[in-house]
Every structure is written in C-alpha cells, then in structure tokens.
Coordinates of C-alpha atoms and ligand atoms in Angstrom, one line a residue:
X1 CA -16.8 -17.8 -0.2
X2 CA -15.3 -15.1 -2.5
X3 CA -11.7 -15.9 -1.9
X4 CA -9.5 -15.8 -5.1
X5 CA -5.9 -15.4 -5.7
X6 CA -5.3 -12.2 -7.7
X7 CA -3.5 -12.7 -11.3
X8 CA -1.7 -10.0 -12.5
X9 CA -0.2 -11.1 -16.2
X10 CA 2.4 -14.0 -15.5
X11 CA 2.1 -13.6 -12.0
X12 CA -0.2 -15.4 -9.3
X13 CA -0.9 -13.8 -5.6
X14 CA -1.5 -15.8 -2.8
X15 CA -4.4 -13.1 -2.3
X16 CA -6.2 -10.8 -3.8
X17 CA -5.4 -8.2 -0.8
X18 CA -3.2 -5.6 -1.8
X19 CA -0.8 -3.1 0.7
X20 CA -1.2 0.6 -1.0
X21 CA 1.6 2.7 -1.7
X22 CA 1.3 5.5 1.3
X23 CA 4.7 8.0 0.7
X24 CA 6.6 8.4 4.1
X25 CA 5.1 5.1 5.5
X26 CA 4.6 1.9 3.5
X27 CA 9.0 1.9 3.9
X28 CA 10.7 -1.8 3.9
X29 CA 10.3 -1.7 8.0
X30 CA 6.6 -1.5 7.8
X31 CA 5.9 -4.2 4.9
X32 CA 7.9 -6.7 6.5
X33 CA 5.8 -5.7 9.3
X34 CA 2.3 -6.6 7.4
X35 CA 4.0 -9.2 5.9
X36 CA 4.6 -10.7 9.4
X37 CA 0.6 -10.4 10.5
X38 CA 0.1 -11.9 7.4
X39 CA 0.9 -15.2 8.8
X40 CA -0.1 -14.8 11.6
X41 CA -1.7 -17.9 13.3
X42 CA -4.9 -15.8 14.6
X43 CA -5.8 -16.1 10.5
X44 CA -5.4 -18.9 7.8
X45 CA -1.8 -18.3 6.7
X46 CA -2.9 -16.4 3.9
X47 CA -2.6 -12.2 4.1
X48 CA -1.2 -9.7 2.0
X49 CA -0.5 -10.9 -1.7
X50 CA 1.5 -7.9 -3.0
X51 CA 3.2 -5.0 -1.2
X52 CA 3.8 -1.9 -2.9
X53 CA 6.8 0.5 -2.6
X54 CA 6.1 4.4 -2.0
X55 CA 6.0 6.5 -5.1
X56 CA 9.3 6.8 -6.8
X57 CA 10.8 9.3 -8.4
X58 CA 13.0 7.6 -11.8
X59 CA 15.3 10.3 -12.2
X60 CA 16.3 9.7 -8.4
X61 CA 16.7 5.9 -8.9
X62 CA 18.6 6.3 -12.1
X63 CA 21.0 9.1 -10.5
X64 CA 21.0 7.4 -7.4
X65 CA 20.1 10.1 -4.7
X66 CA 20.2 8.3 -1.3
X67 CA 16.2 9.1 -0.4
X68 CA 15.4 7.4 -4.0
X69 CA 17.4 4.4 -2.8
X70 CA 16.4 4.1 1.0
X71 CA 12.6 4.2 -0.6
X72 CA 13.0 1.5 -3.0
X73 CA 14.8 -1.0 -0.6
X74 CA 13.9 -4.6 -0.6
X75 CA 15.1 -7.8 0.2
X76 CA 14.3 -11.8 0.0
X77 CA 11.2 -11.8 2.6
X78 CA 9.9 -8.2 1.0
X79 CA 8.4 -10.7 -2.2
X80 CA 6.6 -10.3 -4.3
X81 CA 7.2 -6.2 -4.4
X82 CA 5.8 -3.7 -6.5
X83 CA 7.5 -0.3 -7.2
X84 CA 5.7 2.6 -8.3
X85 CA 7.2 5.5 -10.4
X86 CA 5.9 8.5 -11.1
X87 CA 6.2 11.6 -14.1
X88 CA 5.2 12.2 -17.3
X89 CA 8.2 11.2 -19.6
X90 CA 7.9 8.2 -21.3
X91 CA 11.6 7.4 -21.8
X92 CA 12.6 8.7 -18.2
X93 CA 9.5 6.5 -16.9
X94 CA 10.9 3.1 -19.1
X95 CA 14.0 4.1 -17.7
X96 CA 13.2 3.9 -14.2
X97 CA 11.4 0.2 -14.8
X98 CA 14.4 -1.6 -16.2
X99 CA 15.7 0.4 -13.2
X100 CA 13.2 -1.7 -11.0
X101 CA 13.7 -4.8 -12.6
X102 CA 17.5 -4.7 -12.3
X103 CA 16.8 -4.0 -8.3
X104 CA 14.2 -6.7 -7.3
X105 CA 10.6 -5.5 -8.2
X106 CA 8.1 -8.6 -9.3
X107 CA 6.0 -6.1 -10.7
X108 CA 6.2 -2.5 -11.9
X109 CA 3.1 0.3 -11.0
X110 CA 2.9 3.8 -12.4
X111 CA 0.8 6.5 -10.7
X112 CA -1.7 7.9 -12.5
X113 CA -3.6 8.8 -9.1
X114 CA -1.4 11.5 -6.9
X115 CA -3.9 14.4 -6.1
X116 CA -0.4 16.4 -4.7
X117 CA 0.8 19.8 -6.3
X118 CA 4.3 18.7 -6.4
X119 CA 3.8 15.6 -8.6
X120 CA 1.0 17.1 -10.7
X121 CA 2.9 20.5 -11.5
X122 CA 5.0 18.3 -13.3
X123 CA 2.3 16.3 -14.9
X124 CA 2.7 13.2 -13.4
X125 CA 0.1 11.5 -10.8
X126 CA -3.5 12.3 -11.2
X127 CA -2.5 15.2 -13.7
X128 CA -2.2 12.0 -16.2
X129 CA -5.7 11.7 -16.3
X130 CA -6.2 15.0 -18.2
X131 CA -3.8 13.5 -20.8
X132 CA -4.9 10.7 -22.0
X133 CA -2.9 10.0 -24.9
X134 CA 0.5 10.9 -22.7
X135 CA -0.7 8.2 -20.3
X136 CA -1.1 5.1 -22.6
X137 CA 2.1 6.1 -24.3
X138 CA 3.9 6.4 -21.1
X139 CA 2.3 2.7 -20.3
X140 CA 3.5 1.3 -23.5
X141 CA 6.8 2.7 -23.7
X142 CA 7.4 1.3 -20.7
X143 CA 5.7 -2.3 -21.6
X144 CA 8.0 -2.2 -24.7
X145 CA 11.1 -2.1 -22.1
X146 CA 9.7 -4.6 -19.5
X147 CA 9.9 -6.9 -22.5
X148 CA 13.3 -6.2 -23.6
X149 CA 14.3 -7.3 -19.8
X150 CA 12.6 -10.5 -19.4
X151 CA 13.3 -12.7 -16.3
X152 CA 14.3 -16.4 -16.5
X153 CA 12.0 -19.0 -14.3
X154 CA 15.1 -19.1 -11.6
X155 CA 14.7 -15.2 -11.4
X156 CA 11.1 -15.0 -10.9
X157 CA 11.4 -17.9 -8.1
X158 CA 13.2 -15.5 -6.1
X159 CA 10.8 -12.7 -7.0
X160 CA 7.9 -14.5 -5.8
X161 CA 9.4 -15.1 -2.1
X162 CA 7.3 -17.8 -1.9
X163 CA 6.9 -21.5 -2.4
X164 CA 3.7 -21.9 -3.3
X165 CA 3.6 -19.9 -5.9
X166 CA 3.1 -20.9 -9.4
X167 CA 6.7 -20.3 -11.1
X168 CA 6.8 -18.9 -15.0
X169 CA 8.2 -22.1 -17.1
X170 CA 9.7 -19.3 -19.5
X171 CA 11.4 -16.0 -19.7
X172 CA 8.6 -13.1 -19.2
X173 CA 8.6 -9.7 -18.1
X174 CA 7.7 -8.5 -15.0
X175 CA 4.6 -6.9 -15.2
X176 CA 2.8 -3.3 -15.3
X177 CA 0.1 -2.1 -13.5
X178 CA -1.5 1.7 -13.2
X179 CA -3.3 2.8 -10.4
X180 CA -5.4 5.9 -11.3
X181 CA -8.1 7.8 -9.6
X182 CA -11.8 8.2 -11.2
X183 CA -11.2 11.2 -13.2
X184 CA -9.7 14.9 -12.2
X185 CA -13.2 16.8 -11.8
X186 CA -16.2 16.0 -9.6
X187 CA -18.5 17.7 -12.5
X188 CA -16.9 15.2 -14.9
X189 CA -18.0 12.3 -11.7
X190 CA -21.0 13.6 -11.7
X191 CA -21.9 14.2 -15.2
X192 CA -21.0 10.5 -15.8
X193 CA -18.2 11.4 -18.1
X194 CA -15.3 9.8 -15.9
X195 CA -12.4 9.0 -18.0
X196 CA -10.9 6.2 -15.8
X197 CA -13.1 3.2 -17.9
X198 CA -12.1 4.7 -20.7
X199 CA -8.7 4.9 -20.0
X200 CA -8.2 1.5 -18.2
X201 CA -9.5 -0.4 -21.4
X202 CA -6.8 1.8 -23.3
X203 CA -3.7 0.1 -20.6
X204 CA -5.4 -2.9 -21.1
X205 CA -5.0 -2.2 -25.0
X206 CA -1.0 -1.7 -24.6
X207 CA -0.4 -4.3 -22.5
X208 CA -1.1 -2.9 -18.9
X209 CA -1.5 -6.1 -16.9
X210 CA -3.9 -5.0 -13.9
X211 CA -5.1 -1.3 -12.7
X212 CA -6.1 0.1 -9.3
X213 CA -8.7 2.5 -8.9
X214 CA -8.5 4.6 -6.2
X215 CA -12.6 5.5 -5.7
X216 CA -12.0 9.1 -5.6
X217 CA -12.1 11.7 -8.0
X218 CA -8.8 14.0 -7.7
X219 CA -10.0 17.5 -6.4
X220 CA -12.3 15.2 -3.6
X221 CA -8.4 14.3 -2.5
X222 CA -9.3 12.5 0.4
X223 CA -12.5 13.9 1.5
X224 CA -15.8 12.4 0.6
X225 CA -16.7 9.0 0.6
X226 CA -14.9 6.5 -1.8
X227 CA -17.4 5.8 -4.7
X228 CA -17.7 2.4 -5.1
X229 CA -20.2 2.5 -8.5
X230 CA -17.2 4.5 -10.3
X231 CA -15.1 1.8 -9.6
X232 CA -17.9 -1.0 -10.7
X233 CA -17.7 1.5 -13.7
X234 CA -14.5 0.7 -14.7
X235 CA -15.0 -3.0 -14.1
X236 CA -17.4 -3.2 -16.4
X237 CA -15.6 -1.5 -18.8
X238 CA -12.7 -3.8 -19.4
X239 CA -15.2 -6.8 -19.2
X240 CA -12.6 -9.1 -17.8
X241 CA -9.9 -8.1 -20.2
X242 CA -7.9 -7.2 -17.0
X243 CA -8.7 -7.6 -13.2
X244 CA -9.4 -3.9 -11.8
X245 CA -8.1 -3.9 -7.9
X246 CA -10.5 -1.0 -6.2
X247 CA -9.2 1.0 -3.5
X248 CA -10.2 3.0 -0.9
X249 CA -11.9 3.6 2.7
X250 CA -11.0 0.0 3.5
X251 CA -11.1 0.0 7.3
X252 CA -12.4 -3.7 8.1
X253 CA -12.4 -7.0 6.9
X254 CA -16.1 -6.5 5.7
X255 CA -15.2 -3.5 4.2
X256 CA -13.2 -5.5 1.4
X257 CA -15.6 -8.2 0.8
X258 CA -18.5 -4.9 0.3
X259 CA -16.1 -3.4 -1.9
X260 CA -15.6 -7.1 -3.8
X261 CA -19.4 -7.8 -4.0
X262 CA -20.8 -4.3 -4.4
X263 CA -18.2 -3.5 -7.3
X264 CA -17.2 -6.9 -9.0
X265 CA -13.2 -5.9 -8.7
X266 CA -11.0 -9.0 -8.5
X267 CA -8.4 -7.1 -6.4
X268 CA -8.4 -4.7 -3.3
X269 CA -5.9 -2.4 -2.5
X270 CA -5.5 -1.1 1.8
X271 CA -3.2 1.9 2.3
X272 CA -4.5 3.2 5.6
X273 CA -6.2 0.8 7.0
X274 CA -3.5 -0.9 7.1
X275 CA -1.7 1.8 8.7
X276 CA -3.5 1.2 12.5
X277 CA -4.4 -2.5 11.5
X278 CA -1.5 -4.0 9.8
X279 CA -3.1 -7.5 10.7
X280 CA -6.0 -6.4 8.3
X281 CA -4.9 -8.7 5.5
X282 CA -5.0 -11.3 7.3
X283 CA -8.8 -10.4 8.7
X284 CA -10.0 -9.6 4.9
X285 CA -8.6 -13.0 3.5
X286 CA -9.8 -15.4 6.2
X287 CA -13.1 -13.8 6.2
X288 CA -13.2 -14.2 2.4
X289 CA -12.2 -17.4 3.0
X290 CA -14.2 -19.1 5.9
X291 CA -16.9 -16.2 6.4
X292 CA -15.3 -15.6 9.8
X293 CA -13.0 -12.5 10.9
X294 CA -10.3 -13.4 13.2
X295 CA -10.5 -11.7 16.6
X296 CA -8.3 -9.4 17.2
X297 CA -4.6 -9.9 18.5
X298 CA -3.7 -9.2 22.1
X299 CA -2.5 -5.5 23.1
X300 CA 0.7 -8.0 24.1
X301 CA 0.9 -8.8 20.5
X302 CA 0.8 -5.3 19.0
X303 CA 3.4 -3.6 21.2
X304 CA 5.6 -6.5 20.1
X305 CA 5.0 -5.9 16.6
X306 CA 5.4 -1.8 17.2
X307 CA 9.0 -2.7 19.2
X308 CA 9.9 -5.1 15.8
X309 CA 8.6 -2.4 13.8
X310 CA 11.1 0.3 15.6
X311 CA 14.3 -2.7 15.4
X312 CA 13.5 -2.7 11.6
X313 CA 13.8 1.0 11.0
X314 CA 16.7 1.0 12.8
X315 CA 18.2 -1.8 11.1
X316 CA 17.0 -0.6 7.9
X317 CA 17.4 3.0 8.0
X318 CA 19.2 4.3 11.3
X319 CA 18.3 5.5 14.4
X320 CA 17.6 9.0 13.9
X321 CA 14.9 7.6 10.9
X322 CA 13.5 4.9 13.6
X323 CA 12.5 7.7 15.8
X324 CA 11.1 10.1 13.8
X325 CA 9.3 7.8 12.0
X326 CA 7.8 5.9 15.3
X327 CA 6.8 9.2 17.3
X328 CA 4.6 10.3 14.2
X329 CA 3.7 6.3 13.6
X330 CA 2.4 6.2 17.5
X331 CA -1.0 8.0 16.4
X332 CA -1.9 5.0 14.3
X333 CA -1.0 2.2 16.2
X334 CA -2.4 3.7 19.4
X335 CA -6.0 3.1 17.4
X336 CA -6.4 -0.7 18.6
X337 CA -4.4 0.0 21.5
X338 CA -7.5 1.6 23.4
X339 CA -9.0 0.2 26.4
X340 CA -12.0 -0.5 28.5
X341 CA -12.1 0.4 32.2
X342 CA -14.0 -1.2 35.1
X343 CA -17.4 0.2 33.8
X344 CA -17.1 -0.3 30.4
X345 CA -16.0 3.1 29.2
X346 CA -13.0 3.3 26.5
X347 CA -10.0 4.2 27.9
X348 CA -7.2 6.1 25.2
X349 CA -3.4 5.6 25.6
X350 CA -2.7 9.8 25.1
X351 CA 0.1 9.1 27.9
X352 CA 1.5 6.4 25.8
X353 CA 1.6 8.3 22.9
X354 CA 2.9 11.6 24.2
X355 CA 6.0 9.2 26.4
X356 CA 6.7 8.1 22.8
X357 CA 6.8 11.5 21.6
X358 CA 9.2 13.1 23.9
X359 CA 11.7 9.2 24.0
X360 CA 15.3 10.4 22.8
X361 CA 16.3 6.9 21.8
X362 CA 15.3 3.3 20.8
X363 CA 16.1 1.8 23.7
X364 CA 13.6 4.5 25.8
X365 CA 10.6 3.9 23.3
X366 CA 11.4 -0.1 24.6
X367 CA 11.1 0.8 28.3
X368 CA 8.3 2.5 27.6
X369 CA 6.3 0.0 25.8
X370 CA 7.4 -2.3 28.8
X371 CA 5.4 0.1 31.2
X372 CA 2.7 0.5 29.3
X373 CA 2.3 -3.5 29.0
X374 CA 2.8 -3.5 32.6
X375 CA -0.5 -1.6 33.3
X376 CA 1.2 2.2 33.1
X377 CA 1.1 4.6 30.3
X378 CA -3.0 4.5 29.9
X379 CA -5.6 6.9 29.8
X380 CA -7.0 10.6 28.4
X381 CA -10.1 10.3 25.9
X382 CA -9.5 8.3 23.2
X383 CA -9.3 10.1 19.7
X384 CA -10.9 8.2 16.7
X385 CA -9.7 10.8 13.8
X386 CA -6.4 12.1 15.2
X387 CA -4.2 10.9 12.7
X388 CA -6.2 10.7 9.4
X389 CA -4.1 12.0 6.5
Ligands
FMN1 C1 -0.1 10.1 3.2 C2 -0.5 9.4 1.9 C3 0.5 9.1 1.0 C4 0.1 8.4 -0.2 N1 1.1 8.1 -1.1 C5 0.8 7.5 -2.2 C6 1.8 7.1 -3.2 O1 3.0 7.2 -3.0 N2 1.4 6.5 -4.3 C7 0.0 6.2 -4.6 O2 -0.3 5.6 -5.6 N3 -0.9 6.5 -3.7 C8 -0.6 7.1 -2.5 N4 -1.5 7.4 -1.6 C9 -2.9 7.0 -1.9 C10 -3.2 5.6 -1.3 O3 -2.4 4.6 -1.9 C11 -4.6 5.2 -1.4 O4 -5.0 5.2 -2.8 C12 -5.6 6.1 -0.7 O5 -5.1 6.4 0.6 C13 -7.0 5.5 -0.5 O6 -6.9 4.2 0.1 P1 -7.1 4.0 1.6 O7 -8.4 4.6 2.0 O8 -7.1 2.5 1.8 O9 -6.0 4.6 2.3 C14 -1.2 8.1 -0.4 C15 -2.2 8.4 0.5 C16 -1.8 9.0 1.7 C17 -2.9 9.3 2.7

C-alpha cells in the first residue's frame, strides 16, 4: 500500500490527496462539499488533505474589493486551507500572505502555473517561469514575511480543523508552496531543457516548503496529455529536499496511484476531477490504502450532495450566485448521474440538465431534483466531454 500522509514544512495532512485551485469553482460551497465526501462512510474516513482557494489577486485582498473577499472565504470546517496569490511583485505578493495569515490560511501557495493572458500580461502565473530570478525572489520575500508572522500552537490547532492532526509545540509560520507548470515552451519540453527542476530546487533553496507541478507545459494549456516523466523530472531533482505534489488528468482513483508510482511524487493535486467526482478523494485514499476503490455512491446520494451544494452557495454567497453558479455546475455533476436502461444502453440526464438551466430560483432547482429522483427528468445521449474546460 502506498498511502502516506503528505508533509508540507510544519504541517502534516491526513492525505496526500490535494483539491486544485479551479478559478470560478473550487468557492467555500464546493470544498465543504469535497470535504463532506471525504468522510464519507462508502471510504475509510480519510479524503482530501488540503483544499486550495481560487487564485487571488493581493492587491484585491489588501484593498478589500468584495469579489477578492467572497473568494478567499473560509471558516472552522474549511481546515486546513490553502490560498493562492498571484503577480509578480514581491512586496505586493508578501503583502497579500500576512494578508492570508491574518484571515485563516494554514498554508500559503503562489501561482507560478496560469497559462491565462490576463495573469501573464502582468507577469504573474506561468509567465514566472520565464523569470527565474523574479520567481525565487518573489518566494523568498514572501518566506521572510511568513516568518515575521508566526502562529502560536493554539493558532495552528484551529488551522488544522482537525483532531488528529499533529499540532506544532512552537510558534512557526504557516507555510509556502508554488505550484508551476513544466516550463513555458513545448521546444524547451522537448529539447529536455525544462526549467521547472531547476526552479523547484531553487524554492526549495529559499525556503519553499512543497511545489505542485501541473504536467503541462504552458502553451499545451490544457490540451495534450499531462506528462508524467516531466514531473518524475522534477522529483528527481530536488532528491527529497521537498515533496513535489504532481498534478494533472486525474480522473480515477487509479489514476493517482499511476501518477504516485510512475513519477515518485509524494503529493497529488485533483482540480477537475474533482469537479464531476467530488467523492474522488475519498476513492484515491482508500485505494492507496486497502488496494480497493469504493463503489460508487447512489444517484440518491449525489443529488443530495448537489441540493447541499446549492444551500451552501446560497448561504455563502446569495441567491442570485447559487443559481448561476449551479446551472453552469449541472454539466459536471450530470457526468455520474447517467443511466442504464432496460437493455443495457447509457441513458444521459440532458432533460435534467436543461430543467436546471431554465429554474428561476432555489427552491425550483429542489423540485426538480425531487422529479428527477422520482424516475423523471432522464434521457437524450449522454455527453462524455460537454463540459471540459
Ligand atoms: C477553469 C480552470 C481554472 C483554473 N484556475 C486555477 C487557479 O486559479 N490557480 C491554479 O493554480 N490553477 C488553476 N487551474 C489549473 C488547475 O489547478 C490544474 O492545475 C489543472 O486543471 C490540471 O489538473 P486537473 O487535470 O486535475 O484539472 C485552473 C484550471 C481550470 C480548468
């Protein structure tokens, strides 16, 4: 069995199973959501062993613009959390993580990995990984500042969210991570020249506690297949200085036990797998852990969890949030919700989907969950691919 908790600096997941930062979805609603599945009795108790927030932007935390704010929401139960910044300031960036620390983050990520023109015009994201000096001293400015805000035990017990956990006996700083991509070019890839090794023993140098390599090479965006030898690169660069937490194309439990065994990463991080299958944590740890994936939950079991979902958002964020977000949501969840008929053929839920789309309020989305768990609300082909980002 490969099951190991993950540890990141001071602190010690229950897993090694990551939830990826996925901007407009991975919101407060949907990690207590994965959160929930992680414990889910169908598993070993064990699921997800950090959540991450959405990319966010320090300038809007320190100014305090309500989108900045509603994104880096968290609670007691959302524990332990990371939030990820993003830019290419060093003192805005250190900024923004006593920022983090002073609003609840166990552990603070910066994204070196963000293929998207609005991040990299302004040299942040991916665009990091064509400056490699502005990257490590963004990593150690920022490490210098996580120090100079150290946590006392009784903090990080609240931080952790959860009993079993090994506390910190001292004050020490939350902790930084960096999730990057395998270099900006494919010719770079290709040539063998990728600068993510390179660059993650440089973190590791400075005081960067884990990183996350996203198997990709920026311009392949999200295209291609993830490479898992360019992340086995980069674990055998740092040697075991620090953990490396791969990422990418993670679909099924045996899809994170492949990427485990075929790359030597102690970590892995799910974005959108996690997205149709939020239960997938708990699949990928107890199959790590007993050899054996879970079947998978009832169709009763996932509407419930999409109707808690929906009560979250509105809780959380409103109901005009709620039902923007769960009409575009629909498409993801409506992957496990498809169907056999009597002779065996797969049966979609495009009715479902497209009552959901056309609901005015919360309480209509309920009633027609209700019908569709009643037998209604079923068929039209189903659609594998429809909602890939
Ligand atoms: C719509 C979308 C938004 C994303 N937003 C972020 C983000 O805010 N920060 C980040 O580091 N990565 C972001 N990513 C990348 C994911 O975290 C992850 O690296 C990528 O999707 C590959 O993993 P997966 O195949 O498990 O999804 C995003 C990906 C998608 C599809």
């Amino acid at each position: 069995m490969i099951a190991a908790p993950l540890q990141l600096g001071p602190l010690r997941l229950a897993s090694n199973l990551l939830l990826a930062p996925i901007a407009g979805y991975c919101d407060l609603a949907f990690r207590t959501i994965v959160r929930e599945w992680s414990t889910h009795p169908g598993g070993v108790g064990i699921g997800v062993g950090l959540a991450c927030t959405d990319l966010l932007s320090p300038q809007g935390l320190l100014r305090g613009t309500s989108s900045s704010l509603d994104l880096a929401a968290t609670n007691d139960f959302d524990k332990p959390v990371g939030m990820q910044l993003y830019g290419s300031d060093p003192e805005i960036m250190a900024q923004g993580a006593r920022w983090a620390v002073e609003h609840g983050s166990t552990l603070v990520d910066i994204n070196m990995g963000c293929p998207v023109d609005k991040v990299t015009k302004k040299d942040g994201g991916s665009k990091l990984l064509t400056d490699l000096n502005r990257a490590v001293s963004i990593a150690a400015r920022v490490v210098k500042e996580l120090e100079a805000c150290s946590l006392s035990p009784e903090e990080w017990s609240r931080r952790l969210g959860n009993a079993s956990l090994p506390v910190p006996a001292a004050r020490l700083p939350v902790p930084l991570t960096c999730k990057m991509r395998l270099c900006w070019s494919d010719a770079d890839y290709h040539a063998g020249t990728a600068c993510s090794p390179h660059l993650a023993r440089m973190l590791a140098d400075v005081g960067v506690v884990g990183v996350t390599v996203h198997g990709r090479t920026t311009e392949m965006k999200f295209s291609g297949e993830v490479q898992l030898a360019g992340i086995a690169r980069v674990v055998e660069s740092v040697n075991g200085q620090i953990p490396v937490i791969g990422n990418g194309d993670v679909r099924e439990a045996p899809d994170a036990v492949r990427m485990i065994r075929e790359t030597g990463c102690a970590g892995v991080m799910i974005g959108r797998g996690a997205l149709s299958t939020p239960w997938l944590f708990r699949d990928a740890w107890a199959l790590q852990a007993t050899g054996i994936t879970p079947p998978p939950p009832p169709e009763c079991e996932i509407i419930e969890s999409v109707r808690r979902y929906l009560n979250l958002m509105v809780q959380y964020r409103g109901e005009h949030y709620a039902m923007v977000q769960i009409r575009r949501r629909m498409t993801w969840f409506a992957k496990r919700l498809m169907t056999t008929d009597s002779r065996g053929r797969i049966v979609g839920v495009k009715p479902l989907k497209e009552a959901i789309r056309n609901a005015q309020t919360p309480s209509e989305v309920s009633v027609r969950l209700d019908e569709f768990l009643a037998g209604g609300l079923r068929g039209g082909a189903y659609e594998p691919e429809a909602a890939e980002a």
